Amino acid sequence: MSPLQPYFQQCLFSVSGPCPSLYISVSKRSFISCCSSQSQTAVVNGKLDSRIAERDEIRLGLPSKGRMAADTLDLLKDCQLSVKQVNPRQYVAQIPQLSNLGVWFQRPKDIVRKLLSGDLDLGIVGLDTVSEYGQQGNEDLIIVHDALEYGDCHLSLAIPKYGIFENINSLKELARMPQWTVEKPLRVATGFTYLGPKFMKENGLKHVIFSTADGALEAAPAMGIADAILDLVSSGTTLRENNLKEIEGGVVLESQAVLVASRKALIQRKGALDTTHEILERFEAHLRAIGQFMVTANMRGSSAEEVAERILSQPSLAGLQGPTVSPVFSKRDGKAVADCYATVICVPKKALYKSVQQLRAVGGSGVLISPLTYIFDEETPRWRELLSKLGL
Ligand SMILES: Nc1ncnc2c1ncn2[C@@H]1O[C@H](COP(=O)(O)OP(=O)(O)OP(=O)(O)O)[C@@H](O)[C@H]1O
Ligand SMILES: O=P(O)(O)OC[C@H]1O[C@H](OP(=O)(O)OP(=O)(O)O)[C@H](O)[C@@H]1O
Ligand SMILES: [Mg+2]
């Protein structure tokens, strides 16, 4: 029997107050996943007990399947944080570089729920999932990195291109349509039952009702089940193929993969903040590096300054902080003499060929190009931001 079971029996639906999202999750969604036996958040004698579960490992939740799964593993691999998973059906794995961390594969929405319940400490999911299942505004979730640069999509309202909607192209026009009344509200099909109503309310649409389904929502208008849908869009193909259109002002949220953490875990769990710092630094340094190449070349010249001046005369050769120019020594008459210089610069991928041409134009030869793994800068702004969100 879990140590919390007696509490659950006494106060099954009294988990509220400081943690309202837990209450909503319990009443509207999966009770079991929110009230895991390992979570130590419970109301005892009217007080919130917010101790975190005792365990030695820090837990990172990663998507077990779906469109985020492979890209998440690729990102970690590119950051030299490869996940060692014996086979894809095994839901627990390790990252050898982070010895105090265990990886748990879960469905994206369960990652967010388990962060809230204290069963996970860190997770990687889409911002849409955090916003929907983390009930934005909940103080216990912190976005550590908000732009991991994959899983891009947006949550958007879409209506049919035909019939009464033919000339409706904005949310304002949709709201002004005389058709929507108390008796006959606008019917919206969505899987986003928290963000959907919130968005409509914020935008002053009064007569709206929602229905929900797990997928293929784009069929709902043609089936006569709904007037509009609210769903994720990336390429726009599914909308187009189902004769639907997005409207001005209808985007609820722009989303991409994010690193999210439990505030409680960062503050209370031993090692969690240090591990988060390392993951954040590696992500930042890698994401900074993927847009850049390192270019090295030899340059003849009379001095390092003269070579640097020639390089800086070219618009694409400034590098991240100006070019590095170092003497290359050869022995002449028994003496070490520098008559050639090596230059190293970082060049954005899209300017690569232009940079090579410009290097050659100012006397560069033997140009070598290598991909960059990391660019570690000074302390990242995201880390400072995280510390300030934690009040540290
Ligand atoms: N075109 C897209 N459609 C849906 N999700 C997308 C799209 N592009 C990127 N994503 C991201 O991928 C996530 C969906 O991943 P996945 O399909 O694995 O989850 P899911 O469908 O919510 O899971 P489940 O099958 O458990 O309902 C979204 O939350 C979003 O962040
Ligand atoms: O803009 P697009 O690139 O066409 O992508 C959008 C579609 O992709 C997702 O569905 P998914 O493939 O997950 O299928 P489902 O709706 O059955 O879950 C989403 O729910 C949209 O239907
Ligand atoms: Mg899906």
Tab-separated table of C-alpha atoms and ligand atoms in Angstrom:
chain	number	residue	atom	x	y	z
A	1	MET	CA	0.000	0.000	0.000
A	2	SER	CA	1.367	3.427	-0.870
A	3	PRO	CA	2.027	5.721	2.091
A	4	LEU	CA	-0.426	8.204	0.572
A	5	GLN	CA	-3.353	5.880	0.170
A	6	PRO	CA	-4.935	6.733	3.528
A	7	TYR	CA	-4.895	10.422	2.509
A	8	PHE	CA	-6.547	9.661	-0.813
A	9	GLN	CA	-9.342	7.817	0.906
A	10	GLN	CA	-10.003	10.718	3.252
A	11	CYS	CA	-9.684	13.614	0.833
A	12	LEU	CA	-10.166	12.322	-2.653
A	13	PHE	CA	-11.467	15.578	-4.126
A	14	SER	CA	-10.131	18.095	-1.712
A	15	VAL	CA	-6.819	18.601	-3.506
A	16	SER	CA	-7.293	22.233	-4.452
A	17	GLY	CA	-6.239	25.695	-3.387
A	18	PRO	CA	-2.535	26.215	-4.059
A	19	CYS	CA	-2.539	23.598	-6.817
A	20	PRO	CA	-5.768	24.154	-8.777
A	21	SER	CA	-4.542	22.395	-11.900
A	22	LEU	CA	-4.393	19.165	-10.002
A	23	TYR	CA	-8.054	19.603	-9.163
A	24	ILE	CA	-8.961	20.245	-12.792
A	25	SER	CA	-6.909	17.295	-13.915
A	26	VAL	CA	-8.652	15.075	-11.437
A	27	SER	CA	-12.113	16.140	-12.423
A	28	LYS	CA	-11.700	16.374	-16.188
A	29	ARG	CA	-8.925	14.087	-17.122
A	30	SER	CA	-7.103	10.994	-16.012
A	31	PHE	CA	-7.394	10.634	-12.261
A	32	ILE	CA	-4.863	7.824	-12.033
A	33	SER	CA	-2.015	9.584	-13.811
A	34	CYS	CA	-2.424	12.756	-11.777
A	35	CYS	CA	-2.666	11.153	-8.394
A	36	SER	CA	0.208	8.755	-8.734
A	37	SER	CA	1.111	6.963	-5.556
A	38	GLN	CA	4.570	8.510	-5.712
A	39	SER	CA	3.381	12.076	-5.585
A	40	GLN	CA	3.729	13.627	-2.161
A	41	THR	CA	1.393	16.563	-2.725
A	42	ALA	CA	-1.671	16.042	-0.612
A	43	VAL	CA	-3.930	17.917	1.739
A	44	VAL	CA	-3.302	16.747	5.258
A	45	ASN	CA	-5.390	18.331	8.011
A	46	GLY	CA	-6.272	21.182	5.675
A	47	LYS	CA	-2.638	22.019	4.838
A	48	LEU	CA	-0.813	21.450	1.577
A	49	ASP	CA	2.082	19.063	2.050
A	50	SER	CA	4.483	19.954	-0.733
A	51	ARG	CA	7.430	17.684	0.008
A	52	ILE	CA	8.762	15.957	-3.051
A	53	ALA	CA	9.036	12.204	-3.338
A	54	GLU	CA	12.318	10.886	-2.064
A	55	ARG	CA	14.420	9.240	-4.728
A	56	ASP	CA	18.028	9.396	-5.764
A	57	GLU	CA	17.611	9.900	-9.501
A	58	ILE	CA	16.465	12.971	-11.362
A	59	ARG	CA	13.820	12.004	-13.906
A	60	LEU	CA	13.584	13.333	-17.440
A	61	GLY	CA	10.429	12.532	-19.408
A	62	LEU	CA	10.765	12.127	-23.180
A	63	PRO	CA	8.010	11.444	-25.734
A	64	SER	CA	7.626	7.691	-26.129
A	65	LYS	CA	6.251	7.898	-29.649
A	66	GLY	CA	4.712	10.247	-32.151
A	67	ARG	CA	6.239	13.070	-34.099
A	68	MET	CA	8.321	14.481	-31.241
A	69	ALA	CA	10.041	11.228	-30.263
A	70	ALA	CA	12.748	10.810	-32.910
A	71	ASP	CA	13.647	14.511	-33.080
A	72	THR	CA	14.038	14.645	-29.301
A	73	LEU	CA	16.481	11.740	-29.313
A	74	ASP	CA	18.336	13.347	-32.228
A	75	LEU	CA	18.701	16.633	-30.352
A	76	LEU	CA	20.097	14.876	-27.290
A	77	LYS	CA	22.466	12.857	-29.461
A	78	ASP	CA	23.695	15.997	-31.197
A	79	CYS	CA	24.404	17.453	-27.757
A	80	GLN	CA	26.500	14.375	-26.837
A	81	LEU	CA	23.736	13.276	-24.492
A	82	SER	CA	22.784	10.076	-26.330
A	83	VAL	CA	20.003	8.091	-24.711
A	84	LYS	CA	20.885	4.436	-24.237
A	85	GLN	CA	17.683	2.520	-24.798
A	86	VAL	CA	18.007	-1.206	-25.400
A	87	ASN	CA	14.835	-1.377	-27.477
A	88	PRO	CA	12.090	1.127	-28.355
A	89	ARG	CA	9.497	-0.616	-26.180
A	90	GLN	CA	11.588	-0.167	-23.069
A	91	TYR	CA	10.247	2.856	-21.249
A	92	VAL	CA	13.218	3.556	-19.018
A	93	ALA	CA	16.686	4.463	-20.255
A	94	GLN	CA	19.877	6.235	-19.287
A	95	ILE	CA	22.069	9.030	-20.572
A	96	PRO	CA	25.571	7.844	-19.639
A	97	GLN	CA	26.900	11.430	-19.527
A	98	LEU	CA	24.362	12.327	-16.819
A	99	SER	CA	24.820	9.631	-14.228
A	100	ASN	CA	22.238	10.923	-11.742
A	101	LEU	CA	19.468	11.116	-14.350
A	102	GLY	CA	16.950	8.513	-15.492
A	103	VAL	CA	15.020	8.874	-18.742
A	104	TRP	CA	11.361	7.842	-18.747
A	105	PHE	CA	9.493	7.558	-22.042
A	106	GLN	CA	5.895	8.724	-21.803
A	107	ARG	CA	3.137	10.131	-24.011
A	108	PRO	CA	3.602	13.934	-24.234
A	109	LYS	CA	0.505	14.821	-22.220
A	110	ASP	CA	1.499	12.339	-19.510
A	111	ILE	CA	4.917	13.987	-19.262
A	112	VAL	CA	3.205	17.236	-18.300
A	113	ARG	CA	0.827	15.516	-15.895
A	114	LYS	CA	3.702	13.689	-14.239
A	115	LEU	CA	5.701	16.882	-13.891
A	116	LEU	CA	2.737	18.320	-12.020
A	117	SER	CA	2.316	15.246	-9.848
A	118	GLY	CA	6.004	15.142	-8.982
A	119	ASP	CA	6.740	11.844	-10.752
A	120	LEU	CA	9.005	13.565	-13.288
A	121	ASP	CA	11.376	16.483	-12.746
A	122	LEU	CA	12.183	17.536	-16.307
A	123	GLY	CA	10.532	16.926	-19.653
A	124	ILE	CA	10.698	17.705	-23.350
A	125	VAL	CA	7.361	18.256	-25.090
A	126	GLY	CA	5.628	20.775	-27.353
A	127	LEU	CA	4.664	24.122	-25.828
A	128	ASP	CA	1.064	23.349	-26.857
A	129	THR	CA	1.048	20.310	-24.570
A	130	VAL	CA	2.529	22.259	-21.654
A	131	SER	CA	-0.034	25.024	-22.140
A	132	GLU	CA	-2.973	22.642	-22.418
A	133	TYR	CA	-2.163	20.054	-19.787
A	134	GLY	CA	-0.034	22.223	-17.496
A	135	GLN	CA	-2.835	24.806	-17.274
A	136	GLN	CA	-0.764	27.900	-17.984
A	137	GLY	CA	-0.296	30.125	-15.023
A	138	ASN	CA	0.410	27.121	-12.865
A	139	GLU	CA	3.406	28.153	-10.849
A	140	ASP	CA	4.844	24.689	-10.592
A	141	LEU	CA	5.962	24.358	-14.219
A	142	ILE	CA	8.877	26.349	-15.560
A	143	ILE	CA	9.894	26.544	-19.189
A	144	VAL	CA	13.683	26.233	-19.065
A	145	HIS	CA	14.294	26.394	-22.845
A	146	ASP	CA	11.465	27.751	-24.961
A	147	ALA	CA	12.838	27.134	-28.455
A	148	LEU	CA	14.435	23.771	-29.171
A	149	GLU	CA	13.846	24.369	-32.867
A	150	TYR	CA	11.791	21.338	-33.835
A	151	GLY	CA	8.140	20.292	-33.556
A	152	ASP	CA	7.065	23.649	-34.978
A	153	CYS	CA	3.331	24.071	-35.373
A	154	HIS	CA	0.562	26.404	-34.293
A	155	LEU	CA	-2.790	25.895	-32.651
A	156	SER	CA	-5.340	27.518	-34.862
A	157	LEU	CA	-9.046	27.941	-35.427
A	158	ALA	CA	-10.215	26.804	-38.863
A	159	ILE	CA	-13.559	27.070	-40.634
A	160	PRO	CA	-14.942	25.706	-43.922
A	161	LYS	CA	-14.079	27.539	-47.120
A	162	TYR	CA	-17.643	27.033	-48.347
A	163	GLY	CA	-21.268	27.809	-47.432
A	164	ILE	CA	-21.967	30.483	-44.817
A	165	PHE	CA	-18.217	30.833	-44.158
A	166	GLU	CA	-17.252	31.626	-47.738
A	167	ASN	CA	-16.698	35.335	-47.043
A	168	ILE	CA	-15.554	35.005	-43.425
A	169	ASN	CA	-11.817	35.582	-43.112
A	170	SER	CA	-11.222	36.788	-39.568
A	171	LEU	CA	-12.151	35.975	-35.998
A	172	LYS	CA	-13.977	39.289	-35.749
A	173	GLU	CA	-16.107	38.452	-38.773
A	174	LEU	CA	-16.792	35.001	-37.342
A	175	ALA	CA	-17.839	36.514	-33.995
A	176	ARG	CA	-20.165	39.000	-35.742
A	177	MET	CA	-22.074	36.336	-37.688
A	178	PRO	CA	-25.759	36.488	-36.704
A	179	GLN	CA	-26.051	32.707	-36.773
A	180	TRP	CA	-24.555	32.165	-33.273
A	181	THR	CA	-27.090	32.454	-30.480
A	182	VAL	CA	-27.678	30.927	-27.072
A	183	GLU	CA	-29.907	28.314	-28.683
A	184	LYS	CA	-27.579	27.701	-31.627
A	185	PRO	CA	-23.981	28.376	-30.606
A	186	LEU	CA	-20.877	28.017	-32.784
A	187	ARG	CA	-19.836	24.368	-32.508
A	188	VAL	CA	-16.084	23.866	-32.264
A	189	ALA	CA	-14.405	20.455	-32.345
A	190	THR	CA	-11.071	20.354	-30.534
A	191	GLY	CA	-8.746	18.243	-28.465
A	192	PHE	CA	-7.716	21.419	-26.617
A	193	THR	CA	-10.528	21.638	-24.113
A	194	TYR	CA	-8.663	24.047	-21.824
A	195	LEU	CA	-7.040	26.409	-24.340
A	196	GLY	CA	-10.061	26.430	-26.671
A	197	PRO	CA	-12.667	27.878	-24.282
A	198	LYS	CA	-10.054	30.227	-22.770
A	199	PHE	CA	-9.208	31.654	-26.196
A	200	MET	CA	-12.865	32.121	-27.159
A	201	LYS	CA	-13.617	33.838	-23.861
A	202	GLU	CA	-10.610	36.142	-24.196
A	203	ASN	CA	-11.739	37.070	-27.689
A	204	GLY	CA	-15.297	37.817	-26.677
A	205	LEU	CA	-17.001	34.933	-28.485
A	206	LYS	CA	-19.941	34.202	-26.252
A	207	HIS	CA	-22.073	31.647	-27.981
A	208	VAL	CA	-19.692	28.738	-28.435
A	209	ILE	CA	-19.812	25.075	-27.483
A	210	PHE	CA	-17.038	22.547	-27.761
A	211	SER	CA	-16.969	18.894	-28.657
A	212	THR	CA	-13.891	16.752	-28.469
A	213	ALA	CA	-12.319	13.851	-30.314
A	214	ASP	CA	-8.875	12.276	-30.313
A	215	GLY	CA	-7.952	12.858	-33.939
A	216	ALA	CA	-9.008	13.516	-37.542
A	217	LEU	CA	-10.897	16.588	-36.338
A	218	GLU	CA	-10.764	18.116	-39.798
A	219	ALA	CA	-13.582	15.782	-40.812
A	220	ALA	CA	-16.007	17.233	-38.231
A	221	PRO	CA	-17.381	20.178	-40.298
A	222	ALA	CA	-18.020	18.035	-43.382
A	223	MET	CA	-19.693	15.435	-41.179
A	224	GLY	CA	-22.001	18.134	-39.808
A	225	ILE	CA	-20.705	17.623	-36.253
A	226	ALA	CA	-19.024	21.033	-35.928
A	227	ASP	CA	-18.906	24.467	-37.554
A	228	ALA	CA	-15.214	25.022	-36.842
A	229	ILE	CA	-12.201	23.140	-35.529
A	230	LEU	CA	-9.352	24.155	-33.259
A	231	ASP	CA	-6.303	22.002	-33.920
A	232	LEU	CA	-2.589	21.982	-34.575
A	233	VAL	CA	-1.376	23.002	-38.009
A	234	SER	CA	2.104	22.700	-39.433
A	235	SER	CA	2.190	22.288	-43.221
A	236	GLY	CA	-1.505	23.190	-43.602
A	237	THR	CA	-2.072	20.163	-45.857
A	238	THR	CA	-4.723	18.529	-43.668
A	239	LEU	CA	-6.786	21.724	-43.583
A	240	ARG	CA	-6.457	22.227	-47.329
A	241	GLU	CA	-7.357	18.638	-48.132
A	242	ASN	CA	-10.490	18.967	-46.018
A	243	ASN	CA	-11.643	22.260	-47.498
A	244	LEU	CA	-10.934	24.272	-44.369
A	245	LYS	CA	-9.156	27.616	-43.921
A	246	GLU	CA	-7.436	29.483	-41.127
A	247	ILE	CA	-8.638	32.974	-40.286
A	248	GLU	CA	-6.986	36.206	-39.227
A	249	GLY	CA	-6.733	36.402	-35.449
A	250	GLY	CA	-7.454	32.690	-35.120
A	251	VAL	CA	-4.012	31.532	-33.933
A	252	VAL	CA	-4.173	30.527	-30.286
A	253	LEU	CA	-0.536	29.598	-29.822
A	254	GLU	CA	2.758	29.165	-31.692
A	255	SER	CA	4.441	25.984	-30.558
A	256	GLN	CA	7.731	24.135	-30.752
A	257	ALA	CA	9.584	21.686	-28.532
A	258	VAL	CA	10.526	23.063	-25.098
A	259	LEU	CA	12.423	21.881	-22.034
A	260	VAL	CA	10.125	22.144	-19.051
A	261	ALA	CA	10.795	21.506	-15.370
A	262	SER	CA	9.002	21.179	-12.094
A	263	ARG	CA	9.827	24.203	-9.966
A	264	LYS	CA	9.593	22.115	-6.843
A	265	ALA	CA	12.090	19.604	-8.189
A	266	LEU	CA	14.552	22.327	-9.221
A	267	ILE	CA	14.438	23.853	-5.784
A	268	GLN	CA	14.190	20.780	-3.625
A	269	ARG	CA	15.700	17.803	-5.427
A	270	LYS	CA	19.409	17.344	-4.874
A	271	GLY	CA	21.357	17.789	-8.102
A	272	ALA	CA	18.309	18.744	-10.208
A	273	LEU	CA	19.380	22.339	-10.751
A	274	ASP	CA	22.963	21.403	-11.685
A	275	THR	CA	21.780	18.769	-14.137
A	276	THR	CA	19.298	21.223	-15.643
A	277	HIS	CA	22.117	23.748	-15.998
A	278	GLU	CA	24.234	21.230	-17.886
A	279	ILE	CA	21.393	20.202	-20.202
A	280	LEU	CA	20.463	23.840	-20.826
A	281	GLU	CA	24.056	24.830	-21.573
A	282	ARG	CA	24.494	21.944	-23.988
A	283	PHE	CA	21.207	22.723	-25.754
A	284	GLU	CA	22.048	26.407	-26.068
A	285	ALA	CA	25.599	25.775	-27.222
A	286	HIS	CA	24.460	23.200	-29.765
A	287	LEU	CA	21.559	25.245	-31.125
A	288	ARG	CA	23.904	28.189	-31.496
A	289	ALA	CA	26.413	26.032	-33.331
A	290	ILE	CA	24.086	24.385	-35.841
A	291	GLY	CA	23.778	27.571	-37.828
A	292	GLN	CA	27.563	27.989	-38.103
A	293	PHE	CA	30.658	26.458	-39.704
A	294	MET	CA	34.246	26.879	-38.616
A	295	VAL	CA	36.456	28.036	-41.458
A	296	THR	CA	40.248	27.948	-41.277
A	297	ALA	CA	42.570	29.243	-43.964
A	298	ASN	CA	46.199	30.193	-44.478
A	299	MET	CA	47.053	33.787	-45.391
A	300	ARG	CA	50.344	35.273	-46.508
A	301	GLY	CA	51.098	38.630	-44.877
A	302	SER	CA	53.594	40.902	-43.170
A	303	SER	CA	51.914	40.921	-39.760
A	304	ALA	CA	48.849	39.545	-37.956
A	305	GLU	CA	47.312	43.062	-37.955
A	306	GLU	CA	47.759	43.473	-41.698
A	307	VAL	CA	46.148	40.039	-42.330
A	308	ALA	CA	43.296	40.873	-39.937
A	309	GLU	CA	42.675	44.162	-41.744
A	310	ARG	CA	42.442	42.367	-45.078
A	311	ILE	CA	39.987	39.845	-43.633
A	312	LEU	CA	37.870	42.521	-41.966
A	313	SER	CA	37.620	44.410	-45.260
A	314	GLN	CA	35.235	41.641	-46.389
A	315	PRO	CA	31.644	41.862	-45.127
A	316	SER	CA	31.110	38.103	-44.507
A	317	LEU	CA	34.345	37.440	-42.630
A	318	ALA	CA	33.885	39.168	-39.291
A	319	GLY	CA	33.183	35.892	-37.441
A	320	LEU	CA	31.425	35.787	-34.084
A	321	GLN	CA	33.895	38.144	-32.408
A	322	GLY	CA	36.234	39.112	-35.236
A	323	PRO	CA	38.779	36.766	-36.861
A	324	THR	CA	41.438	34.845	-34.951
A	325	VAL	CA	44.774	35.327	-36.710
A	326	SER	CA	47.769	33.329	-35.520
A	327	PRO	CA	51.307	33.168	-36.905
A	328	VAL	CA	52.440	29.968	-38.608
A	329	PHE	CA	56.192	29.610	-38.044
A	330	SER	CA	58.766	28.111	-40.365
A	331	LYS	CA	62.504	27.884	-39.898
A	332	ARG	CA	64.617	30.268	-41.991
A	333	ASP	CA	68.387	30.646	-41.529
A	334	GLY	CA	68.037	28.759	-38.250
A	335	LYS	CA	65.362	31.160	-36.982
A	336	ALA	CA	61.617	30.716	-36.497
A	337	VAL	CA	59.941	33.219	-38.824
A	338	ALA	CA	56.249	33.958	-39.290
A	339	ASP	CA	55.488	34.805	-42.883
A	340	CYS	CA	52.204	32.996	-43.019
A	341	TYR	CA	49.142	33.286	-40.782
A	342	ALA	CA	46.296	30.929	-39.979
A	343	THR	CA	42.886	32.450	-39.588
A	344	VAL	CA	39.877	30.870	-37.915
A	345	ILE	CA	36.397	32.313	-38.272
A	346	CYS	CA	32.833	31.168	-37.596
A	347	VAL	CA	30.603	31.623	-40.596
A	348	PRO	CA	26.812	31.257	-40.826
A	349	LYS	CA	25.862	28.262	-42.977
A	350	LYS	CA	23.944	30.385	-45.447
A	351	ALA	CA	26.935	32.664	-46.000
A	352	LEU	CA	29.445	29.819	-46.324
A	353	TYR	CA	30.221	29.895	-50.011
A	354	LYS	CA	30.283	33.681	-50.123
A	355	SER	CA	32.748	33.642	-47.211
A	356	VAL	CA	35.047	31.189	-48.986
A	357	GLN	CA	35.021	33.424	-52.070
A	358	GLN	CA	35.827	36.483	-49.947
A	359	LEU	CA	38.650	34.669	-48.130
A	360	ARG	CA	40.191	33.677	-51.442
A	361	ALA	CA	39.817	37.243	-52.725
A	362	VAL	CA	42.006	38.533	-49.872
A	363	GLY	CA	44.674	35.845	-50.339
A	364	GLY	CA	43.288	32.900	-48.355
A	365	SER	CA	44.430	29.432	-49.378
A	366	GLY	CA	43.981	25.895	-48.039
A	367	VAL	CA	40.479	26.699	-46.782
A	368	LEU	CA	39.174	24.022	-44.379
A	369	ILE	CA	35.563	23.866	-43.251
A	370	SER	CA	34.314	21.905	-40.273
A	371	PRO	CA	30.903	21.695	-38.638
A	372	LEU	CA	30.658	23.031	-35.111
A	373	THR	CA	29.301	20.934	-32.271
A	374	TYR	CA	28.983	23.621	-29.632
A	375	ILE	CA	29.433	27.345	-29.203
A	376	PHE	CA	29.644	27.999	-25.477
A	377	ASP	CA	29.202	31.659	-24.808
A	378	GLU	CA	29.243	33.429	-21.497
A	379	GLU	CA	26.514	32.372	-19.085
A	380	THR	CA	23.310	32.025	-21.057
A	381	PRO	CA	20.471	34.528	-20.558
A	382	ARG	CA	18.091	31.580	-20.168
A	383	TRP	CA	20.025	30.356	-17.128
A	384	ARG	CA	19.882	33.779	-15.487
A	385	GLU	CA	16.182	33.910	-16.314
A	386	LEU	CA	15.641	30.508	-14.734
A	387	LEU	CA	17.425	31.508	-11.534
A	388	SER	CA	15.368	34.645	-11.324
A	389	LYS	CA	12.105	32.701	-11.890
A	390	LEU	CA	13.180	30.434	-9.030
A	391	GLY	CA	13.938	33.440	-6.871
A	392	LEU	CA	17.612	32.414	-6.585
B	1	LIG	N1	1.285	18.941	-37.572
B	1	LIG	C1	1.326	18.646	-36.293
B	1	LIG	N2	0.265	18.076	-35.734
B	1	LIG	C2	0.277	17.732	-34.443
B	1	LIG	N3	1.316	17.922	-33.619
B	1	LIG	C3	2.398	18.494	-34.132
B	1	LIG	C4	2.465	18.876	-35.477
B	1	LIG	N4	3.653	19.386	-35.712
B	1	LIG	C5	4.315	19.355	-34.547
B	1	LIG	N5	3.556	18.814	-33.582
B	1	LIG	C6	3.983	18.622	-32.184
B	1	LIG	O1	3.916	17.238	-31.893
B	1	LIG	C7	3.094	16.988	-30.763
B	1	LIG	C8	2.203	15.806	-31.064
B	1	LIG	O2	2.963	14.684	-30.959
B	1	LIG	P1	2.220	13.287	-30.927
B	1	LIG	O3	1.477	13.085	-32.179
B	1	LIG	O4	3.195	12.308	-30.486
B	1	LIG	O5	1.287	13.534	-29.694
B	1	LIG	P2	-0.227	13.379	-29.511
B	1	LIG	O6	-0.916	13.209	-30.821
B	1	LIG	O7	-0.634	14.503	-28.619
B	1	LIG	O8	-0.249	12.075	-28.702
B	1	LIG	P3	-1.434	11.112	-28.553
B	1	LIG	O9	-1.306	10.220	-29.736
B	1	LIG	O10	-1.102	10.497	-27.241
B	1	LIG	O11	-2.683	11.931	-28.545
B	1	LIG	C9	2.250	18.201	-30.576
B	1	LIG	O12	1.939	18.390	-29.210
B	1	LIG	C10	3.073	19.320	-31.168
B	1	LIG	O13	3.855	19.899	-30.159
B	2	LIG	O1	-0.774	20.949	-41.055
B	2	LIG	P1	-0.444	19.514	-41.229
B	2	LIG	O2	1.009	19.302	-41.566
B	2	LIG	O3	-1.340	18.825	-42.215
B	2	LIG	O4	-0.634	18.791	-39.808
B	2	LIG	C1	-1.797	18.952	-39.041
B	2	LIG	C2	-2.446	17.652	-38.696
B	2	LIG	O5	-1.516	16.808	-38.004
B	2	LIG	C3	-2.083	16.413	-36.753
B	2	LIG	O6	-2.792	15.252	-36.861
B	2	LIG	P2	-2.102	13.831	-36.727
B	2	LIG	O7	-1.253	13.548	-37.917
B	2	LIG	O8	-1.439	13.719	-35.393
B	2	LIG	O9	-3.338	12.885	-36.822
B	2	LIG	P3	-4.579	12.825	-35.833
B	2	LIG	O10	-5.355	14.090	-36.031
B	2	LIG	O11	-5.335	11.628	-36.248
B	2	LIG	O12	-4.015	12.716	-34.435
B	2	LIG	C4	-3.030	17.540	-36.406
B	2	LIG	O13	-4.012	17.080	-35.481
B	2	LIG	C5	-3.608	17.910	-37.741
B	2	LIG	O14	-4.670	17.076	-38.066
B	3	MG	MG	-1.558	13.205	-32.935
